[in-house]
mmCIF file of C-alpha atoms in Angstrom:
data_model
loop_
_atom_site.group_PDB
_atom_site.id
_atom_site.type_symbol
_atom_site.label_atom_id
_atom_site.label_comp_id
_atom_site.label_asym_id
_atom_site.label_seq_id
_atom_site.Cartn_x
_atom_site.Cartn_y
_atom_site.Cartn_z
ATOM 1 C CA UNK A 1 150.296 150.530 106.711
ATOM 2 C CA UNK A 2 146.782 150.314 108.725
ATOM 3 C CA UNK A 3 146.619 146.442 109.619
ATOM 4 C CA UNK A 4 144.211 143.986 111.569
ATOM 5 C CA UNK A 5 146.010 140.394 111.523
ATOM 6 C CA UNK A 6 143.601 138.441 113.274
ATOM 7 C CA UNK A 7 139.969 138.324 111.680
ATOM 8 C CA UNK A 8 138.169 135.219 112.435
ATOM 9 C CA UNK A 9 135.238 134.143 109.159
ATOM 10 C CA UNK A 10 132.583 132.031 109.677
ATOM 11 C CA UNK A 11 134.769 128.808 109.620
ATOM 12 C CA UNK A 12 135.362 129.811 113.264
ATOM 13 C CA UNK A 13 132.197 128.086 115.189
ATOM 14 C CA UNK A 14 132.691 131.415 117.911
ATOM 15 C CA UNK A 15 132.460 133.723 114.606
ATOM 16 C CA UNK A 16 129.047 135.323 113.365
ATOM 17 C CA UNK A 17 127.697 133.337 110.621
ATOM 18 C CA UNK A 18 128.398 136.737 108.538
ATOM 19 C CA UNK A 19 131.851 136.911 108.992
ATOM 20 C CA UNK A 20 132.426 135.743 105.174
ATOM 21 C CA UNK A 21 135.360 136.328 103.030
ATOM 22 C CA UNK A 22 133.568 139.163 101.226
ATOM 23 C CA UNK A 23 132.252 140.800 104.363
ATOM 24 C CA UNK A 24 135.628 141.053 105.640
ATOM 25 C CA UNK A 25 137.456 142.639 102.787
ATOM 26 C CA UNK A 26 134.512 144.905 102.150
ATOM 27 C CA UNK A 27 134.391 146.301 106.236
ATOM 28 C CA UNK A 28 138.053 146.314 106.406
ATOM 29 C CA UNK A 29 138.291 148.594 103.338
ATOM 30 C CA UNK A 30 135.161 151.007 104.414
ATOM 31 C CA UNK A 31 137.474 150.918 107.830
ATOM 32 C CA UNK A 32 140.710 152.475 106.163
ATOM 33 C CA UNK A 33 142.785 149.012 106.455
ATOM 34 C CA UNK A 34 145.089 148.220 104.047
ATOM 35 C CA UNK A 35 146.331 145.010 105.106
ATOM 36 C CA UNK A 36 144.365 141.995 106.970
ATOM 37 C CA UNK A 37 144.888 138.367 107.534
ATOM 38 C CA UNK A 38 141.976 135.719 108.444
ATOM 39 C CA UNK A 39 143.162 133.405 111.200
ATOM 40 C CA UNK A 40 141.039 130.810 112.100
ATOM 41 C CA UNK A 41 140.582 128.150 114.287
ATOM 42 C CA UNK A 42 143.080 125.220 113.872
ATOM 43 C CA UNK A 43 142.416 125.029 109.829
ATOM 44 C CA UNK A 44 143.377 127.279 106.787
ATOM 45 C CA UNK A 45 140.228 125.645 104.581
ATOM 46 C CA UNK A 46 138.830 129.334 104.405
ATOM 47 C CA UNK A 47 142.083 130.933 103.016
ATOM 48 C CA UNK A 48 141.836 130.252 99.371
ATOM 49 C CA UNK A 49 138.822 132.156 99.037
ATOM 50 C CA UNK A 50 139.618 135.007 101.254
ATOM 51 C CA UNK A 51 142.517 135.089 98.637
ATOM 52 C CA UNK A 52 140.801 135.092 95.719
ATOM 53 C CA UNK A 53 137.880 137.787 97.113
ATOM 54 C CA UNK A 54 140.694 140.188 98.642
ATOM 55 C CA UNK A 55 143.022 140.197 94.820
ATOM 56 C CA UNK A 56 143.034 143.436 93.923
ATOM 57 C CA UNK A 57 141.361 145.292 97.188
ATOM 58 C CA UNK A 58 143.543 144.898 100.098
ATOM 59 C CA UNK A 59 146.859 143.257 100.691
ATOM 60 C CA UNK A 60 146.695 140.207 102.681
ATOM 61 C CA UNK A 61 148.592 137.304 105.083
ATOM 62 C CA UNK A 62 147.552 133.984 105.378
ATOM 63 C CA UNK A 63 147.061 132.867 108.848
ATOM 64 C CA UNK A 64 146.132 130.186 111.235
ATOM 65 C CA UNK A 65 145.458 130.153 115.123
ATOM 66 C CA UNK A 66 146.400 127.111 116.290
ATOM 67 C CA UNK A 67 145.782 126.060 120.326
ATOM 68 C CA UNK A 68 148.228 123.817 121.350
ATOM 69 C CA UNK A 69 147.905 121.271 123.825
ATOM 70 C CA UNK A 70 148.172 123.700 126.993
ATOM 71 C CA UNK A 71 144.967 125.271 125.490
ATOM 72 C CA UNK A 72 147.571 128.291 124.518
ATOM 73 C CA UNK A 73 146.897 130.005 121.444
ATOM 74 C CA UNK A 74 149.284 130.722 118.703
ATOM 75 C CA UNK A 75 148.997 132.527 115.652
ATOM 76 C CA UNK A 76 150.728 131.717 112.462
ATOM 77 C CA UNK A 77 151.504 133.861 109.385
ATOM 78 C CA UNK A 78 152.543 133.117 106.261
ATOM 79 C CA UNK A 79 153.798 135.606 103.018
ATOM 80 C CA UNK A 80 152.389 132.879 100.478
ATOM 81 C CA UNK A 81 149.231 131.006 100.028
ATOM 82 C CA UNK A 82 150.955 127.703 99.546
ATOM 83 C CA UNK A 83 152.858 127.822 102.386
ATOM 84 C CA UNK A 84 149.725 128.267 104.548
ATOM 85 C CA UNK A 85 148.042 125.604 102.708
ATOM 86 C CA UNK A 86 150.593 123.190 103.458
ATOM 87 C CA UNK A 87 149.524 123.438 107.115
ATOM 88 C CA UNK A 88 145.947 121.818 106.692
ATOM 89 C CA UNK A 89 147.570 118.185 106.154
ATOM 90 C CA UNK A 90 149.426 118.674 109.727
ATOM 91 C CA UNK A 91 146.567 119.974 111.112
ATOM 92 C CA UNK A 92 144.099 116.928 110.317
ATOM 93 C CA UNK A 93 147.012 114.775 111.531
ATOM 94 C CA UNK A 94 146.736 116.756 115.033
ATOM 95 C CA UNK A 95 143.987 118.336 116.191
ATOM 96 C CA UNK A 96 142.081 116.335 118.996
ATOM 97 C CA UNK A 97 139.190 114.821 117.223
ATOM 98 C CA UNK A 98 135.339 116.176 118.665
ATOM 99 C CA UNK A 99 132.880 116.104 116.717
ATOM 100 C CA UNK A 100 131.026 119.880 116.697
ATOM 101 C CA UNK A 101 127.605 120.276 118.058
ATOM 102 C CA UNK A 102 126.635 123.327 116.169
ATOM 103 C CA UNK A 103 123.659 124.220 118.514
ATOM 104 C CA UNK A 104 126.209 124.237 121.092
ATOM 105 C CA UNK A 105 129.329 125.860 119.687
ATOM 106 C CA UNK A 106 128.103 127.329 116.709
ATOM 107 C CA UNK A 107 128.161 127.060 112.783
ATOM 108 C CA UNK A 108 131.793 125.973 110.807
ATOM 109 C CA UNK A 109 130.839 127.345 107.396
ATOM 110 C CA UNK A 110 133.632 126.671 104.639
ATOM 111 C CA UNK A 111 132.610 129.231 101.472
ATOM 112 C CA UNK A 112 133.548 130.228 98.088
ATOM 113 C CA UNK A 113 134.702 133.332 96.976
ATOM 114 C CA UNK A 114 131.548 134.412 96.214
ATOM 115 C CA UNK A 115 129.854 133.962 100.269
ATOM 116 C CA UNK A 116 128.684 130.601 98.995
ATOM 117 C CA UNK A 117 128.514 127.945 101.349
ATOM 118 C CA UNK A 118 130.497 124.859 99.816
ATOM 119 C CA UNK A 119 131.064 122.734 103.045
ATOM 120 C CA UNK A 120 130.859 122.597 107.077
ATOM 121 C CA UNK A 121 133.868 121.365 109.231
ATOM 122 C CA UNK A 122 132.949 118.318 111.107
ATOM 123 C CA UNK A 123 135.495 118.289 113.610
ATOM 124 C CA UNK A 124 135.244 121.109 116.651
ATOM 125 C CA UNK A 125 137.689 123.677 115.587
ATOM 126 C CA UNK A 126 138.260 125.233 118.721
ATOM 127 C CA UNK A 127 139.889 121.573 120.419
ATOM 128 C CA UNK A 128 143.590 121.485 120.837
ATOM 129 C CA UNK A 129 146.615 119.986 118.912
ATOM 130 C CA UNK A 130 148.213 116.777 120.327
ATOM 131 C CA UNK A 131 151.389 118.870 120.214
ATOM 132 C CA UNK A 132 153.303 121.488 123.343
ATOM 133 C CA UNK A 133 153.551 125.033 121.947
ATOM 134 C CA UNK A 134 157.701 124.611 121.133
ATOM 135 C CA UNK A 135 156.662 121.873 118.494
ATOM 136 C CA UNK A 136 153.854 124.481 117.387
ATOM 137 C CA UNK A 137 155.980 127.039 117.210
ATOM 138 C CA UNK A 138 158.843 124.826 115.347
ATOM 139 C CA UNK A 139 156.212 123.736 112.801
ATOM 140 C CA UNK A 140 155.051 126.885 111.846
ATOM 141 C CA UNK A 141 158.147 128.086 111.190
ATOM 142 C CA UNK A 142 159.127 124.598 109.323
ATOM 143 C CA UNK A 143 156.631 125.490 107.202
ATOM 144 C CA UNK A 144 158.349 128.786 106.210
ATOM 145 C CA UNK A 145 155.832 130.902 108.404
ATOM 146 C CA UNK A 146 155.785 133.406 111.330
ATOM 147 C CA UNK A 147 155.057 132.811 114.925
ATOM 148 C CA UNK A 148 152.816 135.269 116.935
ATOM 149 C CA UNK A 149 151.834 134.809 120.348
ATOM 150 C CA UNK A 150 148.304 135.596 120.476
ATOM 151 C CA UNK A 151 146.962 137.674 123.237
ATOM 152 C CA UNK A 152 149.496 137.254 125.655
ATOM 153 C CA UNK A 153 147.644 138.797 128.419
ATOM 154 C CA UNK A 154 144.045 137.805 127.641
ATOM 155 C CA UNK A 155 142.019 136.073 130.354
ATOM 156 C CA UNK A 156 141.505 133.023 128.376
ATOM 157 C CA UNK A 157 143.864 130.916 126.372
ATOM 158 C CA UNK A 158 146.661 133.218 126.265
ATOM 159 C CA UNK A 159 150.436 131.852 127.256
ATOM 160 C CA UNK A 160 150.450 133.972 130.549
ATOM 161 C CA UNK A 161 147.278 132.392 131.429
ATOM 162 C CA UNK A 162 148.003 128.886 131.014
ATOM 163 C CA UNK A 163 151.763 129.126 131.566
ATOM 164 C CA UNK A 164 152.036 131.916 134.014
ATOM 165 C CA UNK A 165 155.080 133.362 131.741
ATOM 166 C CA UNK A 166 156.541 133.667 128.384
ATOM 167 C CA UNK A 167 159.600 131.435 128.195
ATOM 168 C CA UNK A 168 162.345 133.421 127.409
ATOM 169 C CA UNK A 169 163.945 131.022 124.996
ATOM 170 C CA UNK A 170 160.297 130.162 123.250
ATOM 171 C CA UNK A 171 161.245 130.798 119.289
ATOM 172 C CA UNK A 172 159.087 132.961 118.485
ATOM 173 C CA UNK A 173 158.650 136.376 116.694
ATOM 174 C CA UNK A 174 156.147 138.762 118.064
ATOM 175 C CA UNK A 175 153.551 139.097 120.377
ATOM 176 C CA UNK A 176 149.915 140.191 120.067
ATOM 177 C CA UNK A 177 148.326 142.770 122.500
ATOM 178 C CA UNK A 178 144.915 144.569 122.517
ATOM 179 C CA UNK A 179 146.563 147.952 122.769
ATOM 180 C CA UNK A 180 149.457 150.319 123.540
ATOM 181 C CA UNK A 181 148.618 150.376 127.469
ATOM 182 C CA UNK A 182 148.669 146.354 127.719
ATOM 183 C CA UNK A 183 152.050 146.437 125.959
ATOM 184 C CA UNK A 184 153.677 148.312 128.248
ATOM 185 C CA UNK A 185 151.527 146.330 131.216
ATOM 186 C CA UNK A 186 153.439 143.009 129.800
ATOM 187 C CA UNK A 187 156.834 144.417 129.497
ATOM 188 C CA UNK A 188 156.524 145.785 133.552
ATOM 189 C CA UNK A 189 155.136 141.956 134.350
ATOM 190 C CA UNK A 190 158.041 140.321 132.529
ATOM 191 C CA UNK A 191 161.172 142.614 131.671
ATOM 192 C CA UNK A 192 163.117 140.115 129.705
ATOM 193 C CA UNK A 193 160.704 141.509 127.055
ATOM 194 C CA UNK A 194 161.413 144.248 124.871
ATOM 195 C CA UNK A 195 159.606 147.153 123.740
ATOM 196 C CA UNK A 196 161.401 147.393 120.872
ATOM 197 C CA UNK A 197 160.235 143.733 119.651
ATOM 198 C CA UNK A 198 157.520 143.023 117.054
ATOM 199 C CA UNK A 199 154.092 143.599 118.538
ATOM 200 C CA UNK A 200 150.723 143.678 117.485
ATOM 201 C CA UNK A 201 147.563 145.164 117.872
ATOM 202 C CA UNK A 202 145.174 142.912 116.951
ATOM 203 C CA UNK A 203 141.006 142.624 116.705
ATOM 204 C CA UNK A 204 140.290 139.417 117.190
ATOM 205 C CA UNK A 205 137.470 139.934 115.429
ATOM 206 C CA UNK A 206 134.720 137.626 115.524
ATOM 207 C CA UNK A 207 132.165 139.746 114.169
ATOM 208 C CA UNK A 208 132.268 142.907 111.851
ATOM 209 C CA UNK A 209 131.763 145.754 114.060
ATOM 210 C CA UNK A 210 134.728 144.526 115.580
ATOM 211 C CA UNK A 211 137.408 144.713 112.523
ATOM 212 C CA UNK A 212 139.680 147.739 113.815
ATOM 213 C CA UNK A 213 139.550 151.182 112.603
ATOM 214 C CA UNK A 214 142.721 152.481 110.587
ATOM 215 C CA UNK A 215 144.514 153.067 114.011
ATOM 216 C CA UNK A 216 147.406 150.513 114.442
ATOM 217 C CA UNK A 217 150.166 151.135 111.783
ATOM 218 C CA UNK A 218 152.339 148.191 110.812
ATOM 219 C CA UNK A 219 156.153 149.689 111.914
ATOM 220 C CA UNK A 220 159.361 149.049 109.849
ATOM 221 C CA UNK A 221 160.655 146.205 111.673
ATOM 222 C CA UNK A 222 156.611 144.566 111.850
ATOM 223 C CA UNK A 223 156.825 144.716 108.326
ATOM 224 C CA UNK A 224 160.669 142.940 107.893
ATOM 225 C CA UNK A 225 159.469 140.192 110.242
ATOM 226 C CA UNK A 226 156.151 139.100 108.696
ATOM 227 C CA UNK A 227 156.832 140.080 104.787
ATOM 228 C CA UNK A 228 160.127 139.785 104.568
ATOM 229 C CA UNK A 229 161.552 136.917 106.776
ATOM 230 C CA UNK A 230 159.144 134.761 105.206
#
């Protein structure tokens, strides 16, 4: 199964203001995908209308990328709507509060599931929680969801950046790489990994020419650990 699990929409302030829920669904099917989550910023406000404009095209995850408070980023997944939902209460409770400057950081547009603007988030998405990455990690999975670490060996905001290592006994249950090449590059770096553990390969899409091609295939045990442990 062609994936791309981390799609950022418009609710992201570092997303093009045409990253909409339609937009998505509709580049991600001319691209050959066949299954695609939106992870935003530190909220899940945009998921119920990415659910409701992907029914019936393309199969989906909910997601969330949350930054904890050593500015690492974290990506969660979740099999059902609700589940993912249940995160946004959590996530008020959390996140650092800073106001957004849109002419600095850039537009948080909430939408329908028609592309119609219905709201703007206040708060800067792109702050940290109050919370270490364990209690992010132990949350996520609380609420009945998947852990991912995101990028692991991006410059910015990625846990060997800020952390200078992935903790060996860190609960989590894959990892996110741009490609085959940086996989391997990570597993050389730090061989308590395994190349047999759930990876990803991942967009990061913040605008729509960037939404992979049908090249990364979603392998058997990918598939058990996001759909099925759930």
């Amino acid at each position: 199964m062609f994936y791309d699990l981390h799609i950022h929409s418009c609710l992201s302030p570092c997303a093009d203001d045409d990253m909409t829920v339609n937009n998505i669904v509709n580049m991600s099917l001319i691209k050959g995908l066949e299954l695609i989550a939106i992870c935003d910023h530190n909220s899940v406000k945009q998921l119920p209308a990415f659910d409701k404009a992907a029914k019936g095209k393309i199969k989906v995850l909910y997601g969330v990328e949350i930054q904890t408070k050593e500015d690492v980023h974290v990506l969660g997944y979740f099999q059902r709507l609700e589940d993912a939902m249940s995160m946004q209460p959590w996530l008020d409770e959390h996140l650092v509060s800073v106001e957004n400057e849109e002419r600095i950081f850039g537009k948080q547009i909430l939408l329908n599931e028609w592309d119609e603007e219905i709201g703007k988030e206040n708060r800067l998405l792109i702050s940290s929680v109050d919370l270490d990455i364990k209690q992010v990690c132990d949350c996520i999975h609380e609420h009945h969801g998947v852990v991912v670490l995101a990028h692991v060996l991006h410059r910015v905001n990625s846990i060997t950046t800020q952390l200078g290592f992935i903790p060996p006994d860190l609960s989590y249950d894959g990892l996110e790489v741009s490609n085959i090449e940086d996989q391997k590059l990570i597993c050389v770096q730090q061989p308590w990994l395994a190349e047999n553990d759930v990876w990803l390969m991942n967009s990061d899409a913040h605008q729509l020419i960037d939404i992979h091609e049908a090249e990364y295939e979603l392998s058997q045990k990918g598939w058990k650990v996001l759909c099925c442990k759930i």
